[in-house]
XYZ file of C-alpha atoms in Angstrom:
497
model
C -0.062 0.001 0.396
C 1.739 3.817 -1.225
C 2.152 6.224 1.463
C 0.436 9.873 1.494
C 4.568 10.327 0.200
C 4.492 8.241 -2.203
C 1.480 10.040 -3.433
C 2.939 13.684 -3.528
C 6.004 12.435 -4.940
C 5.004 10.931 -8.105
C 2.381 13.334 -8.248
C 5.610 16.374 -8.141
C 7.243 14.020 -10.781
C 4.057 14.858 -13.650
C 2.495 11.157 -13.099
C 0.388 11.833 -12.036
C -2.208 9.961 -12.824
C -0.783 7.095 -12.445
C -0.672 8.248 -8.327
C -4.458 8.798 -8.760
C -4.542 5.175 -9.747
C -2.633 3.620 -7.265
C -4.149 5.282 -5.124
C -7.716 4.060 -6.173
C -6.384 0.925 -6.024
C -5.833 1.008 -2.655
C -9.219 2.840 -1.882
C -11.054 -0.701 -3.309
C -8.760 -2.328 -1.017
C -9.636 -0.114 3.044
C -12.047 1.432 1.543
C -12.896 2.666 5.796
C -8.770 3.566 5.954
C -8.511 8.333 6.714
C -4.912 7.540 4.201
C -5.500 6.393 2.366
C -8.943 9.197 1.751
C -6.244 11.362 1.803
C -3.571 9.238 -0.997
C -6.569 9.524 -3.158
C -7.846 13.453 -2.502
C -3.582 14.335 -2.082
C -4.071 12.902 -6.635
C -7.113 14.747 -7.452
C -5.332 17.852 -6.496
C -2.894 17.724 -8.202
C -5.111 16.547 -11.132
C -7.399 19.749 -10.517
C -3.645 21.605 -10.729
C -4.203 19.748 -14.414
C -7.577 21.234 -14.151
C -6.453 24.651 -14.365
C -3.466 24.742 -16.998
C -6.044 22.958 -19.252
C -8.726 24.618 -18.796
C -11.179 22.052 -17.788
C -13.899 22.892 -16.078
C -16.049 19.784 -16.989
C -13.212 17.318 -15.577
C -12.478 19.920 -12.606
C -16.369 19.949 -11.496
C -15.509 15.806 -11.739
C -12.760 16.227 -9.275
C -14.682 18.169 -6.387
C -17.385 16.055 -6.597
C -15.234 12.898 -5.956
C -13.287 15.147 -2.998
C -16.914 15.463 -1.466
C -16.875 11.450 -1.756
C -13.430 11.169 1.413
C -15.963 11.492 3.486
C -13.663 10.650 5.918
C -11.923 13.605 5.385
C -12.769 17.114 7.734
C -11.190 21.046 7.664
C -10.078 21.115 10.815
C -7.444 17.740 10.731
C -6.646 18.194 6.812
C -6.409 21.621 6.515
C -3.247 21.722 4.246
C -4.902 19.526 2.295
C -8.352 21.798 1.741
C -5.896 24.680 1.672
C -4.067 23.345 -1.903
C -7.643 22.630 -3.667
C -8.950 26.035 -2.821
C -5.319 27.081 -4.075
C -6.729 25.297 -8.068
C -10.216 26.256 -7.897
C -8.909 29.648 -7.661
C -6.555 29.218 -10.443
C -8.911 27.305 -12.277
C -11.156 31.279 -11.697
C -8.709 33.575 -11.619
C -7.160 31.702 -15.240
C -10.468 30.537 -17.252
C -12.828 32.885 -16.414
C -13.319 35.634 -18.054
C -16.477 38.804 -16.678
C -17.078 39.264 -19.418
C -17.938 36.088 -20.854
C -21.659 34.774 -20.819
C -20.615 31.415 -19.245
C -19.200 32.641 -16.489
C -22.053 32.830 -14.453
C -23.337 29.635 -14.986
C -19.802 28.609 -13.869
C -19.128 30.451 -10.563
C -22.049 28.944 -9.659
C -21.742 25.416 -9.859
C -18.397 25.771 -8.560
C -19.898 27.758 -5.434
C -22.417 25.413 -4.828
C -19.924 22.451 -4.870
C -17.806 24.847 -2.031
C -20.455 25.844 0.330
C -21.592 22.938 1.887
C -18.095 23.693 3.530
C -17.221 25.855 5.765
C -13.333 26.505 5.146
C -11.229 28.561 8.115
C -9.237 31.496 7.647
C -5.794 31.223 4.813
C -4.310 31.258 1.986
C -6.111 29.303 -0.147
C -9.961 30.701 1.193
C -8.230 34.167 0.478
C -7.067 33.931 -3.158
C -9.596 32.291 -3.726
C -11.862 35.864 -2.903
C -9.184 37.499 -4.805
C -9.885 35.230 -7.561
C -13.918 35.556 -7.939
C -14.359 39.060 -6.476
C -13.048 40.355 -10.583
C -16.657 39.176 -11.241
C -18.565 41.604 -10.146
C -21.273 41.317 -12.412
C -22.621 37.623 -11.557
C -26.081 37.279 -10.051
C -25.423 35.619 -6.815
C -22.239 37.599 -5.878
C -23.977 38.630 -2.477
C -24.820 35.336 -1.826
C -21.063 33.945 -2.295
C -19.620 37.034 0.184
C -21.559 36.511 3.135
C -20.563 32.017 2.857
C -17.835 33.091 2.780
C -17.744 35.880 5.321
C -15.359 38.654 5.177
C -14.848 37.565 9.049
C -12.568 35.073 7.854
C -10.637 37.874 6.316
C -7.118 37.959 7.160
C -4.140 41.054 8.531
C -2.508 40.600 5.310
C -6.232 40.642 3.340
C -5.944 44.513 4.966
C -2.547 45.980 3.427
C -2.184 46.738 0.561
C -0.465 44.859 -3.047
C 2.991 47.632 -4.347
C 3.629 46.507 -7.794
C 7.004 46.281 -8.976
C 6.795 49.536 -10.335
C 5.967 51.251 -6.779
C 1.675 51.801 -7.857
C -0.242 50.511 -4.705
C -3.303 48.084 -5.734
C -6.820 48.480 -3.289
C -6.369 45.211 -0.903
C -8.399 42.261 -1.150
C -10.382 43.419 2.013
C -11.225 46.825 -0.060
C -12.083 44.257 -2.446
C -14.487 42.813 -0.765
C -16.067 44.934 0.988
C -16.658 47.420 -2.043
C -18.210 44.227 -4.108
C -20.382 43.044 -1.834
C -21.427 46.898 -1.731
C -22.235 46.230 -5.134
C -23.582 43.372 -5.576
C -27.006 44.623 -2.618
C -26.587 47.644 -4.143
C -28.384 45.862 -7.751
C -30.203 43.377 -5.080
C -31.279 46.710 -4.041
C -32.694 45.105 -1.225
C -33.097 47.204 2.186
C -32.411 44.281 4.904
C -29.537 43.035 3.146
C -28.162 46.628 2.539
C -28.974 47.209 7.077
C -27.846 44.959 7.894
C -24.274 45.420 6.149
C -23.747 48.354 6.220
C -22.658 48.199 10.702
C -20.538 46.186 9.236
C -19.131 48.973 6.134
C -19.044 51.901 9.596
C -16.632 49.615 11.261
C -13.961 48.754 8.752
C -14.038 52.131 7.509
C -13.244 53.808 11.738
C -11.030 51.356 11.771
C -9.452 51.780 8.362
C -9.289 54.911 7.747
C -6.516 54.475 4.539
C -9.396 53.233 2.879
C -10.599 56.152 0.226
C -13.307 54.188 -1.480
C -15.411 51.920 0.692
C -17.093 55.120 2.744
C -18.143 56.282 -1.383
C -19.856 52.953 -0.825
C -21.048 53.240 2.733
C -22.937 56.363 1.311
C -24.404 55.157 -1.929
C -26.497 51.949 0.725
C -27.341 55.180 2.594
C -28.885 56.398 -0.692
C -30.700 53.113 -1.356
C -32.262 53.366 1.077
C -34.307 56.349 0.339
C -37.117 56.402 -1.551
C -36.712 59.853 -2.803
C -33.904 62.720 -2.887
C -35.484 64.599 -0.647
C -35.599 61.044 2.626
C -31.710 60.553 1.155
C -30.600 63.609 1.687
C -32.519 62.609 5.321
C -30.151 59.834 5.605
C -26.972 61.019 3.845
C -26.606 64.657 5.417
C -26.248 63.421 8.790
C -23.139 60.886 7.876
C -21.347 63.580 5.269
C -21.421 66.164 7.987
C -18.315 64.139 9.727
C -17.339 62.979 6.114
C -16.978 66.469 4.992
C -13.869 66.429 3.634
C -13.078 63.904 1.770
C -14.146 63.402 -1.626
C -16.248 60.911 -2.385
C -18.652 62.353 -0.144
C -19.687 65.208 -2.292
C -19.852 62.760 -5.362
C -21.869 61.182 -3.674
C -24.089 63.997 -2.548
C -23.577 65.226 -6.874
C -25.527 62.522 -7.843
C -29.012 63.030 -5.230
C -28.308 66.757 -6.912
C -29.400 66.035 -10.879
C -31.960 68.254 -10.955
C -30.631 71.771 -9.138
C -27.366 71.576 -11.625
C -26.154 74.292 -8.805
C -25.707 72.849 -6.445
C -24.723 69.170 -7.892
C -22.894 71.081 -9.610
C -20.808 73.085 -6.051
C -20.689 69.722 -4.473
C -18.609 68.108 -7.458
C -16.377 71.905 -7.020
C -16.562 71.198 -3.382
C -14.903 67.846 -3.652
C -11.856 67.784 -6.410
C -10.524 71.339 -3.827
C -10.649 68.292 -0.838
C -7.391 67.656 -0.418
C -7.175 63.858 -2.048
C -4.651 62.411 -4.407
C -6.019 63.978 -7.709
C -5.190 59.972 -9.134
C -8.831 59.600 -7.202
C -10.619 62.544 -8.514
C -11.013 61.426 -13.240
C -14.958 60.861 -12.739
C -14.847 64.055 -10.716
C -13.273 65.976 -12.746
C -15.175 64.443 -16.246
C -18.401 64.881 -14.425
C -17.257 69.109 -13.425
C -16.680 68.958 -17.367
C -19.427 67.701 -18.412
C -21.841 70.150 -16.748
C -18.913 73.125 -17.146
C -19.918 71.552 -21.499
C -24.007 72.375 -20.932
C -23.369 76.069 -19.559
C -21.226 77.102 -22.332
C -17.813 77.778 -19.861
C -15.544 76.002 -22.338
C -12.940 77.101 -20.075
C -14.128 76.206 -17.338
C -14.601 72.706 -18.927
C -10.662 72.765 -20.902
C -9.038 73.205 -16.729
C -10.742 70.063 -15.112
C -10.620 68.517 -18.906
C -5.902 69.038 -19.215
C -6.204 67.402 -14.983
C -7.378 64.638 -15.841
C -4.965 63.987 -19.344
C -2.347 65.273 -17.242
C -3.513 62.783 -14.746
C -3.805 59.770 -16.427
C -0.965 60.029 -18.202
C 1.448 60.100 -16.075
C 0.029 56.715 -14.395
C 0.505 55.201 -17.305
C -3.789 54.520 -17.877
C -5.473 54.976 -21.363
C -7.368 58.725 -21.516
C -11.193 57.924 -20.779
C -13.390 57.691 -24.019
C -15.212 61.538 -23.018
C -11.350 63.125 -22.165
C -10.689 61.457 -25.472
C -13.798 63.003 -27.591
C -13.456 66.629 -26.089
C -10.005 67.004 -26.763
C -11.088 66.149 -30.424
C -13.591 69.268 -30.739
C -13.055 72.342 -32.283
C -13.798 74.287 -29.343
C -10.788 71.914 -27.188
C -7.739 75.051 -28.837
C -9.900 78.123 -28.623
C -10.416 78.823 -24.581
C -7.806 78.710 -21.924
C -8.066 76.604 -18.975
C -9.316 78.175 -16.055
C -9.130 76.640 -11.980
C -11.762 78.976 -11.050
C -14.810 78.604 -9.376
C -17.650 80.068 -11.812
C -20.043 79.484 -8.168
C -20.036 80.427 -4.554
C -20.073 76.340 -4.356
C -18.702 76.654 -0.272
C -21.488 78.435 0.826
C -24.670 76.201 -1.036
C -22.089 73.341 0.614
C -22.573 74.392 3.506
C -25.948 75.553 3.289
C -27.054 71.094 2.068
C -24.830 70.233 5.153
C -26.870 72.287 7.270
C -30.054 70.826 6.001
C -31.878 70.090 8.997
C -30.280 71.418 11.625
C -30.592 73.943 14.197
C -30.227 77.490 13.581
C -30.062 80.361 16.627
C -28.473 84.006 16.451
C -25.914 83.847 18.617
C -23.330 86.750 21.014
C -19.616 86.513 21.667
C -19.055 87.141 24.908
C -16.049 86.928 25.410
C -12.205 85.100 23.349
C -10.461 82.419 24.454
C -7.220 83.418 22.685
C -5.088 80.170 23.841
C -7.553 77.999 23.927
C -8.767 79.768 20.460
C -13.032 78.993 21.563
C -15.596 81.521 21.991
C -17.699 82.027 24.217
C -21.364 82.885 23.654
C -24.750 82.898 24.025
C -27.574 81.795 21.508
C -30.350 81.230 23.611
C -32.159 82.111 26.776
C -29.901 80.332 29.851
C -28.107 78.872 26.760
C -24.672 79.230 26.461
C -21.871 76.871 25.039
C -17.497 77.926 24.026
C -17.166 76.757 20.521
C -13.495 77.371 17.730
C -14.962 79.918 15.462
C -12.734 79.823 11.416
C -12.713 82.939 11.580
C -11.590 85.611 14.746
C -14.850 87.854 16.434
C -14.641 90.338 18.997
C -17.205 90.340 22.134
C -20.478 91.338 20.775
C -20.648 90.214 18.025
C -23.532 88.726 15.835
C -23.490 85.524 13.984
C -26.247 83.853 12.961
C -25.881 79.007 14.020
C -26.655 76.168 11.901
C -25.585 72.602 14.782
C -26.381 70.224 16.033
C -25.874 67.319 19.258
C -23.596 64.514 19.110
C -23.806 61.483 20.846
C -22.966 62.773 23.835
C -25.057 65.420 22.671
C -22.591 68.225 22.754
C -23.157 70.910 20.592
C -20.803 71.105 17.057
C -21.486 74.431 15.383
C -22.316 73.985 11.327
C -21.877 76.918 10.066
C -21.128 80.320 11.772
C -21.504 83.289 9.745
C -21.743 87.302 11.157
C -25.638 88.929 10.696
C -27.331 91.724 11.767
C -28.991 92.693 15.500
C -32.441 91.525 15.804
C -34.412 93.075 17.958
C -36.313 90.125 19.562
C -34.114 88.645 21.057
C -34.834 87.320 24.700
C -31.096 86.685 25.923
C -29.647 89.618 23.961
C -30.801 93.854 23.575
C -29.749 97.466 23.531
C -30.214 99.343 25.379
C -29.789 103.578 26.585
C -29.095 104.272 30.225
C -26.630 104.972 32.923
C -22.955 104.353 34.063
C -22.624 104.218 38.104
C -19.089 104.130 38.680
C -17.323 104.794 41.784
C -13.944 106.310 42.432
C -11.783 103.158 42.878
C -14.590 100.625 41.342
C -12.869 99.052 38.141
C -16.163 97.746 36.938
C -19.892 99.748 36.568
C -22.790 99.617 36.405
C -25.260 100.223 33.695
C -28.540 101.308 35.322
C -31.038 102.102 32.325
C -35.443 102.421 34.484
C -35.415 100.259 37.017
C -32.962 98.119 35.548
C -29.656 97.359 36.162
C -26.530 95.224 34.815
C -22.738 95.034 35.357
C -20.494 96.691 33.158
C -16.965 94.269 33.317
C -13.473 95.766 33.533
C -12.394 95.300 30.063
C -15.380 97.280 29.017
C -14.718 99.750 31.579
C -11.167 100.066 30.123
C -12.505 99.981 26.445
C -14.250 102.708 26.428
C -12.781 104.959 28.803
C -16.285 105.075 30.954
C -17.209 107.548 33.888
C -19.391 107.896 35.959
C -22.608 109.929 34.632
C -21.782 109.247 31.778
C -24.579 108.069 29.194
C -24.286 105.501 27.047
C -25.876 102.273 24.454
C -25.291 99.228 25.913
C -24.810 95.691 24.037
C -25.362 93.877 26.341
C -26.649 89.971 26.862
C -28.578 87.411 29.403
C -24.727 85.706 30.254
C -23.549 83.031 33.033
C -21.832 84.027 35.855
C -19.607 81.304 37.114
C -18.026 82.933 40.290
C -22.283 83.086 41.170
C -24.111 79.835 39.499
C -26.944 82.501 38.560
C -28.308 84.437 35.286
C -26.965 88.349 34.662
C -27.333 90.692 32.477
C -23.895 91.965 31.262
C -22.366 94.725 29.374
C -20.638 93.884 26.339
C -19.972 97.122 24.712
C -20.987 100.309 23.993
C -22.119 101.382 20.572
C -22.094 105.410 20.798
C -21.329 107.127 24.000
C -23.421 110.229 24.895
C -22.117 113.743 26.825
């Protein structure tokens, strides 16, 4: 009786058929011996390699069926064998199944039917199978296959991008797999499965912020759950606020505003102004160029076309057919490229992010220069401190849009100077008389039966004297020392003799 070593030695020497026949002969003599089952299985493994090398699909299926009949084998005890088999099946798919071939989906379905009876453990062969299958993105059972494969079986190596000899980096197997599942679920348009998958995609995004496209497909899946653009915005905008510095967020939102040209244009302009690698922006710039051409803004279009052309040629990529078509039109040589922005895209896109937010008028009461935070009152007995992107001083009047984060803290999404309203219950302009004793560095402003505190900074800034008639901006502010709310003078609008 032969041994497994005998069988594998013969196979490596090119005597695969002879090894298989020897193992089968041993099987006839000892059908209940697990080692004999292993002899046959290893011979089948090498026969599958020949199937892959010769593109013999039916032979591969027959050999997989025969392997299944070896019921004394198990994946835990024979993991090396099964990992080798997975390599052969994956190799067959990679070498012989062309994604665009009409027969490929049926062949994949049959192979999947043979494999899904097993529960495999994470291994290089198992990852190679996933890598080989996901290239066939049009296969209708992709979502089911990936669910069976279970993305929880991805190894640490699967999350590492592959760097080619020329320095070009290829997306990791993990990122490609999550994208493949996203695309498959978008095609199925199954809300239940999409909602089940989104937390897994969110976890990937948080654990691997260096990955570019999972977030884009997260947004696409969110959009698919909305029944109309307004519903889609309700779902996507909160997510977009968290990722507003990512170009793909604005690429995604541009798809929502296909019926609102200025908003669509603004989203695409903001996308190309995000800090990202140029080789990610090709599709965005092509969409921008198309919109500019529709508006006869050929100089703006040419700038986008030139950027795409330069990028693709520098990467050694084929220029997209849209670009190729445009560069052969007569107008392309009649205009100079214009890299400016014909609309105020920042204001438009900031307004988009503010959809569904709280709006308030805030009065700046103090600026902490060290912490770079402005303290402000934004409602009756409502106060906060927040960093702003522009300089302000006490008394500045702002229109703010804000949300509450998961911990109940306020996050300002947009802020800008505005005119002072006359109907605020927590801030007003009043006239009165300064009351200041000698030696005081502070004062009080009396207006009728009311009085409000004038802090030393205001007294010094306006050189206030006792008895002086003034017009003040006062605000209902919180005194941390007394733990009470009181009226406080912030600024003097006009001195009166």
